[in-house]
PDB file of C-alpha atoms in Angstrom:
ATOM      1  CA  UNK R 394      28.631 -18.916 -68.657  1.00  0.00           C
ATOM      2  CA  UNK R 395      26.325 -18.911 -65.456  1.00  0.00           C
ATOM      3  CA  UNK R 396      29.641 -18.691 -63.211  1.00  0.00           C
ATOM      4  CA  UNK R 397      31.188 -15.418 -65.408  1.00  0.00           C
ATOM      5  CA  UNK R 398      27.784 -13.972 -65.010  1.00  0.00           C
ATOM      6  CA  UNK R 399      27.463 -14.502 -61.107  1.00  0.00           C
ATOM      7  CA  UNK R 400      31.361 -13.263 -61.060  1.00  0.00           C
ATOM      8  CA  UNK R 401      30.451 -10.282 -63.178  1.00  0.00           C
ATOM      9  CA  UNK R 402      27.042 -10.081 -60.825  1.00  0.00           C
ATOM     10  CA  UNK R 403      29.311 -10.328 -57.590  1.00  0.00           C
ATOM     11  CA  UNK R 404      31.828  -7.633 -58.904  1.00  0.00           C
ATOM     12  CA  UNK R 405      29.071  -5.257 -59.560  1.00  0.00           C
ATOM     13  CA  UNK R 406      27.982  -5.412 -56.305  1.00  0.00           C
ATOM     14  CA  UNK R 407      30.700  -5.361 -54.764  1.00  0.00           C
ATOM     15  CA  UNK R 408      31.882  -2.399 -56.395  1.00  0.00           C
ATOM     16  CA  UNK R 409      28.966  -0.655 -55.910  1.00  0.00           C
ATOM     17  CA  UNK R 410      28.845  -1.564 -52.106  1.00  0.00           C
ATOM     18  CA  UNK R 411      32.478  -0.082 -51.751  1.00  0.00           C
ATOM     19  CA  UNK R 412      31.403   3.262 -53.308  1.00  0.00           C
ATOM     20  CA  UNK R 413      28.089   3.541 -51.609  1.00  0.00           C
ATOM     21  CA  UNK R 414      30.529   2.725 -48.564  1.00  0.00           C
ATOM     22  CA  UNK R 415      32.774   5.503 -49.516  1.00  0.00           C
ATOM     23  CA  UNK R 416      29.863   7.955 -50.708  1.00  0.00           C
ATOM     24  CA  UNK R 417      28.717   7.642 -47.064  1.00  0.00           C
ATOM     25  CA  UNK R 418      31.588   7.716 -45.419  1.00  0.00           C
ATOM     26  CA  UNK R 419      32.692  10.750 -47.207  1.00  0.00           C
ATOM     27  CA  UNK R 420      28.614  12.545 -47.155  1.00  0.00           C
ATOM     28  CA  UNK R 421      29.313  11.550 -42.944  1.00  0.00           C
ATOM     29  CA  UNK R 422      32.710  13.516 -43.290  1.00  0.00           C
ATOM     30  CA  UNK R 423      31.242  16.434 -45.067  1.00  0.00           C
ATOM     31  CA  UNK R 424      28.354  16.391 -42.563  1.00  0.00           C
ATOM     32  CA  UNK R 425      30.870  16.391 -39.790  1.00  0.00           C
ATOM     33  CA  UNK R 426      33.092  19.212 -41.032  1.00  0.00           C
ATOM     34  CA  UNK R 427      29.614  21.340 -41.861  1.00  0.00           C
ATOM     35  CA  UNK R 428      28.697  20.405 -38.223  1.00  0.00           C
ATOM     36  CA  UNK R 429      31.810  21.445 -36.781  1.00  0.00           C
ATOM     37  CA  UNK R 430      31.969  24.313 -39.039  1.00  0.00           C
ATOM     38  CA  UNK R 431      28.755  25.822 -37.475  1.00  0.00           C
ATOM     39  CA  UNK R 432      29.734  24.826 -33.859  1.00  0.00           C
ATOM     40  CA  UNK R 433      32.429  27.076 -34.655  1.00  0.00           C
ATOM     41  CA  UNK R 434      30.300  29.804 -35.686  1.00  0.00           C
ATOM     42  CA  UNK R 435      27.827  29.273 -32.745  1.00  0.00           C
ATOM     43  CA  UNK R 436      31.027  29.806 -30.615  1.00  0.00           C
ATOM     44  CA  UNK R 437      32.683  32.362 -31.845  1.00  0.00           C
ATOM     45  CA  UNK R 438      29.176  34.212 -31.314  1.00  0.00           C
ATOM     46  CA  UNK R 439      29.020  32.901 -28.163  1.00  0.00           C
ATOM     47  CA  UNK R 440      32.743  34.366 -27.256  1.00  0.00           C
ATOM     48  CA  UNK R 441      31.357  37.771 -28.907  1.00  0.00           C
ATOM     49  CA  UNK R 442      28.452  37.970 -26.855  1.00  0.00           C
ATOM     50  CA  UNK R 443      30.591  37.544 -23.972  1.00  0.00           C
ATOM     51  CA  UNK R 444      33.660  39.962 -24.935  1.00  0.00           C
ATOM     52  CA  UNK R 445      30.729  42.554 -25.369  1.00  0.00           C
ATOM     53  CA  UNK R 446      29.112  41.913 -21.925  1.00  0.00           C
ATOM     54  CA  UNK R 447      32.417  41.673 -20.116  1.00  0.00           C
ATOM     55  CA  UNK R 448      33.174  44.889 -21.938  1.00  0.00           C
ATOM     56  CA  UNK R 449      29.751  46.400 -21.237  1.00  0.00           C
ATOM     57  CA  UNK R 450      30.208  45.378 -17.160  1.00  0.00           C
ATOM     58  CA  UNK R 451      33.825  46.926 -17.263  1.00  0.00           C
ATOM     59  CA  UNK R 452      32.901  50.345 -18.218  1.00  0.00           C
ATOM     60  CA  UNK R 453      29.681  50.151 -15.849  1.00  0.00           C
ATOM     61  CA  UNK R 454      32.047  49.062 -13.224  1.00  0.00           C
ATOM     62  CA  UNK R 455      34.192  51.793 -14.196  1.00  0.00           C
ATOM     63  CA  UNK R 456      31.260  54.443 -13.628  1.00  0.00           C
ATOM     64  CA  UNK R 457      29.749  53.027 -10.943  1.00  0.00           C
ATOM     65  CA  UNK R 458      32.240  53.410  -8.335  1.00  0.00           C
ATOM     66  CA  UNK R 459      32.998  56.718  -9.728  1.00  0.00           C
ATOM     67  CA  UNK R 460      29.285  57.972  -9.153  1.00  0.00           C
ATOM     68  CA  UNK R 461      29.534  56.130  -5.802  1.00  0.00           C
ATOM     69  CA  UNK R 462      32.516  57.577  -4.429  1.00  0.00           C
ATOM     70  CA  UNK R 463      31.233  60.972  -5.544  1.00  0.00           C
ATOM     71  CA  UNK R 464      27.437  60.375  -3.966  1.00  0.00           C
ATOM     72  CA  UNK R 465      29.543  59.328  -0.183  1.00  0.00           C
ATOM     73  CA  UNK R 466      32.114  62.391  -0.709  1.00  0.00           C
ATOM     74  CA  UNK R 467      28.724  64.488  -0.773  1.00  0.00           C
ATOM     75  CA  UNK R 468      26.921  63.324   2.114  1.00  0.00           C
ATOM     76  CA  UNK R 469      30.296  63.294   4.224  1.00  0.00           C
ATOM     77  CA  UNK R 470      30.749  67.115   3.430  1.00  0.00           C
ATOM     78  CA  UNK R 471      26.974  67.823   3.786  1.00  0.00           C
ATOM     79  CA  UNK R 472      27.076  65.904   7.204  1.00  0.00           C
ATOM     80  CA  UNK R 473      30.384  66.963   8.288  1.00  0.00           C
ATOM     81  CA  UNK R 474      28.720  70.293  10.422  1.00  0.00           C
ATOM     82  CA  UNK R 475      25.051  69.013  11.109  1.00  0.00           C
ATOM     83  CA  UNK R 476      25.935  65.681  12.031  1.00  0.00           C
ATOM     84  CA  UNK R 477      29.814  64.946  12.289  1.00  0.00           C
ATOM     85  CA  UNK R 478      29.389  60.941  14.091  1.00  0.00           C
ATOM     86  CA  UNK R 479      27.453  60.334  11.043  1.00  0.00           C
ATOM     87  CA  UNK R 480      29.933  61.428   8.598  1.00  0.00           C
ATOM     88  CA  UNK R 481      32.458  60.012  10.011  1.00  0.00           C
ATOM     89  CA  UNK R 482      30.481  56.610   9.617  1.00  0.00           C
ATOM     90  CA  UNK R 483      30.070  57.685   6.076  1.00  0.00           C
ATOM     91  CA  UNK R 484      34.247  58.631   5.806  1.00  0.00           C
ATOM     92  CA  UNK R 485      35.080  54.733   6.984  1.00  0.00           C
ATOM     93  CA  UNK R 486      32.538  53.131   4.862  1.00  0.00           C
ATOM     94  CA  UNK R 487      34.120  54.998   1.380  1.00  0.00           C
ATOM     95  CA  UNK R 488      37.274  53.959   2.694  1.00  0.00           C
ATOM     96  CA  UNK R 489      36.266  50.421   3.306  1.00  0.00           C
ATOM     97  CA  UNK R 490      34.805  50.445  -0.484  1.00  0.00           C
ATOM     98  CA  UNK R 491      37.369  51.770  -1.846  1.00  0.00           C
ATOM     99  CA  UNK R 492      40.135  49.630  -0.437  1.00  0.00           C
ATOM    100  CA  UNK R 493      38.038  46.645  -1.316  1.00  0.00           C
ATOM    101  CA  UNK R 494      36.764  47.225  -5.296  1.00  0.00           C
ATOM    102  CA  UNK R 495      41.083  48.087  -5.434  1.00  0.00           C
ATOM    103  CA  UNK R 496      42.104  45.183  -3.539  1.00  0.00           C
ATOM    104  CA  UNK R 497      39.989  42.961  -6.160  1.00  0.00           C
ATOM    105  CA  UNK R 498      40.798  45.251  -8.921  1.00  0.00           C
ATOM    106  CA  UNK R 499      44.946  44.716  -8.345  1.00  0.00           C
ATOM    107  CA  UNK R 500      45.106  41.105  -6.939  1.00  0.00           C
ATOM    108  CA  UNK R 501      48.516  40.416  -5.834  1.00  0.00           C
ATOM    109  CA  UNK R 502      48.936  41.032  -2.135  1.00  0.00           C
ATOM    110  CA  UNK R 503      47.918  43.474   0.143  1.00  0.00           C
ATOM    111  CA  UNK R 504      49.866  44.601   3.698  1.00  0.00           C
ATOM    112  CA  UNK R 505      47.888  43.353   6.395  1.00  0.00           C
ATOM    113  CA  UNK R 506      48.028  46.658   8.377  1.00  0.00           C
ATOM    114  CA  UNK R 507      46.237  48.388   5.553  1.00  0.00           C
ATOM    115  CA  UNK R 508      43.048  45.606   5.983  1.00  0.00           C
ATOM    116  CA  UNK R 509      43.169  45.950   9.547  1.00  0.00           C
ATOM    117  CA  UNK R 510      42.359  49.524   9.084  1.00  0.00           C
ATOM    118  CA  UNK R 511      39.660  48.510   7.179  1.00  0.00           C
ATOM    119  CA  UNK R 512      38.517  46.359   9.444  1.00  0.00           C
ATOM    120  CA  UNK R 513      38.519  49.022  12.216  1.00  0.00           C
ATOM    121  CA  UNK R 514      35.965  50.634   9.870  1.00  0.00           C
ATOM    122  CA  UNK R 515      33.922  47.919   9.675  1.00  0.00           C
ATOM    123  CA  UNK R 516      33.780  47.481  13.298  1.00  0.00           C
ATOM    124  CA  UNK R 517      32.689  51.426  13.818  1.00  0.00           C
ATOM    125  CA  UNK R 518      29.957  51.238  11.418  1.00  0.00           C
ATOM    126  CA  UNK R 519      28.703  48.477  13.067  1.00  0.00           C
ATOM    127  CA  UNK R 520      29.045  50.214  16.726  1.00  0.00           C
ATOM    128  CA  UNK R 521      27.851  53.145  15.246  1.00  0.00           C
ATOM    129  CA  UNK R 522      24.545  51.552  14.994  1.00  0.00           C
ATOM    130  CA  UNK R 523      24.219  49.467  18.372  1.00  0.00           C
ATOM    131  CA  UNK R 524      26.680  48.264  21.040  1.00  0.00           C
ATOM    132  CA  UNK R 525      28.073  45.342  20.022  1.00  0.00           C
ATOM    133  CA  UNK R 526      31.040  43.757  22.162  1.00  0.00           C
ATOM    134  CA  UNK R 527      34.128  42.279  19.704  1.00  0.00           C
ATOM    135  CA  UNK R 528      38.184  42.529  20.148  1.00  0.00           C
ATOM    136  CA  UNK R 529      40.611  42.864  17.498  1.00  0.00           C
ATOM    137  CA  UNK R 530      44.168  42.196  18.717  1.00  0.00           C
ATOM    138  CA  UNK R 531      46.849  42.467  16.248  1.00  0.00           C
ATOM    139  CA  UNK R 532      50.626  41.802  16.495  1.00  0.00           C
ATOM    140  CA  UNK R 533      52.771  44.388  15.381  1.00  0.00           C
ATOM    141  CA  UNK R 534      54.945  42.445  13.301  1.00  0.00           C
ATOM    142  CA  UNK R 535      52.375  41.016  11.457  1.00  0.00           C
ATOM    143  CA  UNK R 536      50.965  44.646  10.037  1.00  0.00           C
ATOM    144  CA  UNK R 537      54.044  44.783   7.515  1.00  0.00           C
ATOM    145  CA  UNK R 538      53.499  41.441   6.263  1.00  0.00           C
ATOM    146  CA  UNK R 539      51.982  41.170   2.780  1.00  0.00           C
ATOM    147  CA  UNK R 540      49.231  38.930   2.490  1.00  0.00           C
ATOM    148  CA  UNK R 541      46.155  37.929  -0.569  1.00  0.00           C
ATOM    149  CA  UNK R 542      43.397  40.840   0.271  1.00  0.00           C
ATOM    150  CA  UNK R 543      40.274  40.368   1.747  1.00  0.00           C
ATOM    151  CA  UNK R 544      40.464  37.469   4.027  1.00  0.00           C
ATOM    152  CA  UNK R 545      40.543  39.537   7.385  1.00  0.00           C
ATOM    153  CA  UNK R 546      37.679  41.606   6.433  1.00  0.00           C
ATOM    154  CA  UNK R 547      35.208  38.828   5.128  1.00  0.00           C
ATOM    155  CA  UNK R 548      36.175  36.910   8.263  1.00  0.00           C
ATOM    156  CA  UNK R 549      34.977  40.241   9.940  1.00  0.00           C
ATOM    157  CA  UNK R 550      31.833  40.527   8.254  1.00  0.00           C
ATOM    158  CA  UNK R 551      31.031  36.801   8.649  1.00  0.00           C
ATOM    159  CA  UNK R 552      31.084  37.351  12.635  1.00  0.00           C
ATOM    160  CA  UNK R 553      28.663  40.439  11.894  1.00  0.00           C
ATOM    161  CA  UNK R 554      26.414  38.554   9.510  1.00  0.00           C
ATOM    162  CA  UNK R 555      26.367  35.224  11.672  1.00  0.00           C
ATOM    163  CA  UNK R 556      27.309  36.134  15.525  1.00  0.00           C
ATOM    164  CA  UNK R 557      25.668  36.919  18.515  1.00  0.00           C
ATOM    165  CA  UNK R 558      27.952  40.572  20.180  1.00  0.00           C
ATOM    166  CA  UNK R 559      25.387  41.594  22.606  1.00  0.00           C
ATOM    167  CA  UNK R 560      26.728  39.670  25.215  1.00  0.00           C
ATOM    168  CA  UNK R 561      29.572  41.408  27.107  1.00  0.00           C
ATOM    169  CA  UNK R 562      31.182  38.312  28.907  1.00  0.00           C
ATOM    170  CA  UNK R 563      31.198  36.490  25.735  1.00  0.00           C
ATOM    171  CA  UNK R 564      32.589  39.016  23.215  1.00  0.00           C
ATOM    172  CA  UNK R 565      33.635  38.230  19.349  1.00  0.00           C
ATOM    173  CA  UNK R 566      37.362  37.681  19.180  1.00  0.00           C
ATOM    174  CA  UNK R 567      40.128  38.514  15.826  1.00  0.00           C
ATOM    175  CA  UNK R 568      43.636  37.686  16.683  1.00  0.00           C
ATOM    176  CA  UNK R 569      45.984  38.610  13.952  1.00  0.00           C
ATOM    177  CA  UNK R 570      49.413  36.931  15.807  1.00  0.00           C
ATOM    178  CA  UNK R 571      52.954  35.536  14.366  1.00  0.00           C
ATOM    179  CA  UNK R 572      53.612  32.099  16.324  1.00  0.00           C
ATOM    180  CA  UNK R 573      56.840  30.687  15.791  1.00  0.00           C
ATOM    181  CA  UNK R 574      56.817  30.546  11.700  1.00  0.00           C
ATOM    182  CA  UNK R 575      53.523  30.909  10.806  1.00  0.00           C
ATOM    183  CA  UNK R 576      51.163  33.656  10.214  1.00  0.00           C
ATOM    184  CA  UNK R 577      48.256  32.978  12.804  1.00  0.00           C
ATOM    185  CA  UNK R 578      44.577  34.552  11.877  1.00  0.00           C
ATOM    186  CA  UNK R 579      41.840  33.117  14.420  1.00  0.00           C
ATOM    187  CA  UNK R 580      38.300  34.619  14.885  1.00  0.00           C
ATOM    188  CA  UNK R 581      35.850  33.444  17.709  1.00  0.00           C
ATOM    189  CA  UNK R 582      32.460  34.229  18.210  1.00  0.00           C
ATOM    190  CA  UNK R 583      28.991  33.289  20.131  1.00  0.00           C
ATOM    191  CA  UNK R 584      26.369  31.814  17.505  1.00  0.00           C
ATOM    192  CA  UNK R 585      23.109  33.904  16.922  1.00  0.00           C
ATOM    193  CA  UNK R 586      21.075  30.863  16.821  1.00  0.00           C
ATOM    194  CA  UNK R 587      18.283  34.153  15.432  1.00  0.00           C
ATOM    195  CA  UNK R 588      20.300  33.850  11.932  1.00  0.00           C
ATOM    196  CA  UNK R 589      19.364  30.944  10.079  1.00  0.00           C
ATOM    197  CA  UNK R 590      22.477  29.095   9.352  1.00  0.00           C
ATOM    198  CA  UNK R 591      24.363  28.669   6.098  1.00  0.00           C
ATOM    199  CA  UNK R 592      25.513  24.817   5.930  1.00  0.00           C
ATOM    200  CA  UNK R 593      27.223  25.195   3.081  1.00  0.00           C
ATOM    201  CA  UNK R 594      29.732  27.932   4.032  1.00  0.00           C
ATOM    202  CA  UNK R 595      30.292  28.758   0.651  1.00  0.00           C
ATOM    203  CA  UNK R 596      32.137  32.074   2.155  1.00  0.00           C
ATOM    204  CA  UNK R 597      34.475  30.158   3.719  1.00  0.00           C
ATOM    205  CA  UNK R 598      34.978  27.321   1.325  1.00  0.00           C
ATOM    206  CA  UNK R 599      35.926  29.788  -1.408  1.00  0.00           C
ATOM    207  CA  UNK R 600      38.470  30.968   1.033  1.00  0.00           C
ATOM    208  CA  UNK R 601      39.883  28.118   1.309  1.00  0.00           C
ATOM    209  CA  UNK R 602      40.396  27.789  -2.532  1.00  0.00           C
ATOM    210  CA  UNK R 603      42.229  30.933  -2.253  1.00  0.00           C
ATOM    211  CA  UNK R 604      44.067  29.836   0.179  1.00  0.00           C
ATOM    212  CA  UNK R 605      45.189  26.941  -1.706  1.00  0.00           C
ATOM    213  CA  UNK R 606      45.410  28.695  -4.416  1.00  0.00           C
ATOM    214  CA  UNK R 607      48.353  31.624  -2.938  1.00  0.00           C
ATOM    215  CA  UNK R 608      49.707  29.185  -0.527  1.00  0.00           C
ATOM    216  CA  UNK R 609      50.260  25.284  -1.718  1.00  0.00           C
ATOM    217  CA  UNK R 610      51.092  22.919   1.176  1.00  0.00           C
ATOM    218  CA  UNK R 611      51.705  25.851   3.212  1.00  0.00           C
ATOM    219  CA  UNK R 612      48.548  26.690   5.136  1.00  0.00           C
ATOM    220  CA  UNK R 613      46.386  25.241   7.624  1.00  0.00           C
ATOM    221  CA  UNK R 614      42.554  26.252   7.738  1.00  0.00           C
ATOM    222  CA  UNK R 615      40.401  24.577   9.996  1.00  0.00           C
ATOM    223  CA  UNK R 616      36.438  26.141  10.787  1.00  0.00           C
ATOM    224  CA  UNK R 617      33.940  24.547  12.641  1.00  0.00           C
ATOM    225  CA  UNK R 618      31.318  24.801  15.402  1.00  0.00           C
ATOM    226  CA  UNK R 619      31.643  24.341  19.425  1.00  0.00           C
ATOM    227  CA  UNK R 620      28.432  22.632  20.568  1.00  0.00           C
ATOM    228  CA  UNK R 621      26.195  24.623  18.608  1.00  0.00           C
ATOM    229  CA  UNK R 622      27.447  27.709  20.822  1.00  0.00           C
ATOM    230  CA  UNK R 623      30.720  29.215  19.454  1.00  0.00           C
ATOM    231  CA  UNK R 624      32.439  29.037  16.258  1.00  0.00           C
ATOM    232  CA  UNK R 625      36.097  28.888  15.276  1.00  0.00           C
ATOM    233  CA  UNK R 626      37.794  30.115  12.236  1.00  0.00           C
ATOM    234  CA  UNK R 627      41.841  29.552  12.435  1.00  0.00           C
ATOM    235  CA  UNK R 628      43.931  29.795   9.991  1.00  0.00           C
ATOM    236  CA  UNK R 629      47.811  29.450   9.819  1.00  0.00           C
ATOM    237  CA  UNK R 630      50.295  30.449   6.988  1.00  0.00           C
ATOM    238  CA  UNK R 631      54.291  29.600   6.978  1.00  0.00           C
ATOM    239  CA  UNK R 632      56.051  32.744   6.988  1.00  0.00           C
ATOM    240  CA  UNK R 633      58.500  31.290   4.371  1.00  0.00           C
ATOM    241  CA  UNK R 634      55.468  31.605   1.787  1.00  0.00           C
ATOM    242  CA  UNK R 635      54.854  34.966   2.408  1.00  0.00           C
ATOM    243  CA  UNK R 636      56.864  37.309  -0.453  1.00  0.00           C
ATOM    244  CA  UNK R 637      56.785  40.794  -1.868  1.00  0.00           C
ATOM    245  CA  UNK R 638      55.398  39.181  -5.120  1.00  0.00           C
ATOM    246  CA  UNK R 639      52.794  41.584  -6.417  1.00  0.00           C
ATOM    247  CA  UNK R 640      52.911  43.327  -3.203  1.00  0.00           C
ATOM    248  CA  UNK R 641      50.669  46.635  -2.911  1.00  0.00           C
ATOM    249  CA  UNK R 642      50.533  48.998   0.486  1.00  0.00           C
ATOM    250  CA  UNK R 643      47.082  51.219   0.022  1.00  0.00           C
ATOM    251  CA  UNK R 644      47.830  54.724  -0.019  1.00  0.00           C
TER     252      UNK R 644
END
């Protein structure tokens, strides 16, 4: 009699061990599903909040450079007879907007002769303003190549933002040059050791990622100071990776 009632005793608990088991396991399920059910709902908010900001910038950006463009077309024609130099300054520097806020708006590539241009702006407003002492040579043949946008021009503005171009005898240098089958962009400059330095190089590291990015196994970017006193920016792209694909010449 004792033994059926420990068996009976043992069987009750054990059956009600494997449903408490199973009530939890399920209540941990449902808990789980609830949880993941409002982690959805947190998201999708989350993604809403977004879509309606990125929305919200793309119509500012949409008016902004419209006001903008409109505000430098003013000035230029109200400086054009009273002060011509200075709206010519303000001529290049719409241009140099312009091309820039399309060149990130397409992606794609960009000809090279049409950034050079813009570089040539860059380099008047800047001369404009004091005598600075910088070269640009450019091969002809490399103008018509198409090429990701930008790279020239923030290589431009880094000598500007970091260099020293008072000194005649040591002028800033940007070579734009085909050797044998590669695309060849080089800057060199003098330091201004008056400009706190930027270890990081962020600039340049992000250009490197595009890079990377457009050309796969097919570049070579090296950067890097000379003693403190210069610094070197070369980089060198096969010609066989350059293509027409999503090609766009600036009007």
């Amino acid at each position: 009699m004792k033994t059926i009632y420990r068996g009976l005793l043992f069987l009750g608990f054990s059956t009600g061990y494997f449903y408490l088991r199973n009530y939890l396991s399920e209540r941990e399920k449902s808990e789980q599903l609830e949880r993941d059910r409002l982690n959805e709902i947190i998201q999708r908010k989350i993604a809403e909040e977004e879509a309606m900001r990125a929305q919200n910038a793309f119509l500012m950006a949409q008016i902004n450079p419209h006001f903008f463009f409109n505000t430098l077309d003013y000035f230029y024609h109200s400086l054009l007879k009273i002060a011509p130099e200075l709206a010519d300054a303000v001529s290049s520097l719409a241009g140099m907007m312009r091309f820039a806020i399309n060149a990130d708006k397409i992606g794609g590539l960009i000809r090279l002769g049409d950034e050079v241009e813009q570089v040539e702006n860059l380099i008047y407003l800047h001369q404009v303003r004091q005598q600075l002492h910088i070269r640009l040579d450019v091969a002809q043949a490399a103008e018509d190549l198409f090429f990701i946008p930008l790279i020239v021009l923030t290589l431009t503005e880094n000598i500007f933002k970091h260099g020293n171009l008072t000194k005649e005898h040591q002028q800033a240098h940007i070579r734009i040059a085909i050797d044998q089958q590669f695309l060849v962009i080089e800057t060199h400059n003098l330091v201004n050791t008056m400009v706190a330095s930027v270890k990081s190089n962020t600039g340049l590291l992000n250009m490197q990622k595009r890079l990377a990015t457009a050309y796969p196994n097919n570049f070579h970017f090296e950067h890097g100071s000379i003693d403190g006193v210069y610094f070197n920016v070369k980089i060198r792209v096969a010609l066989s990776s350059l293509n027409d694909i999503g090609k766009f010449s600036y009007p």
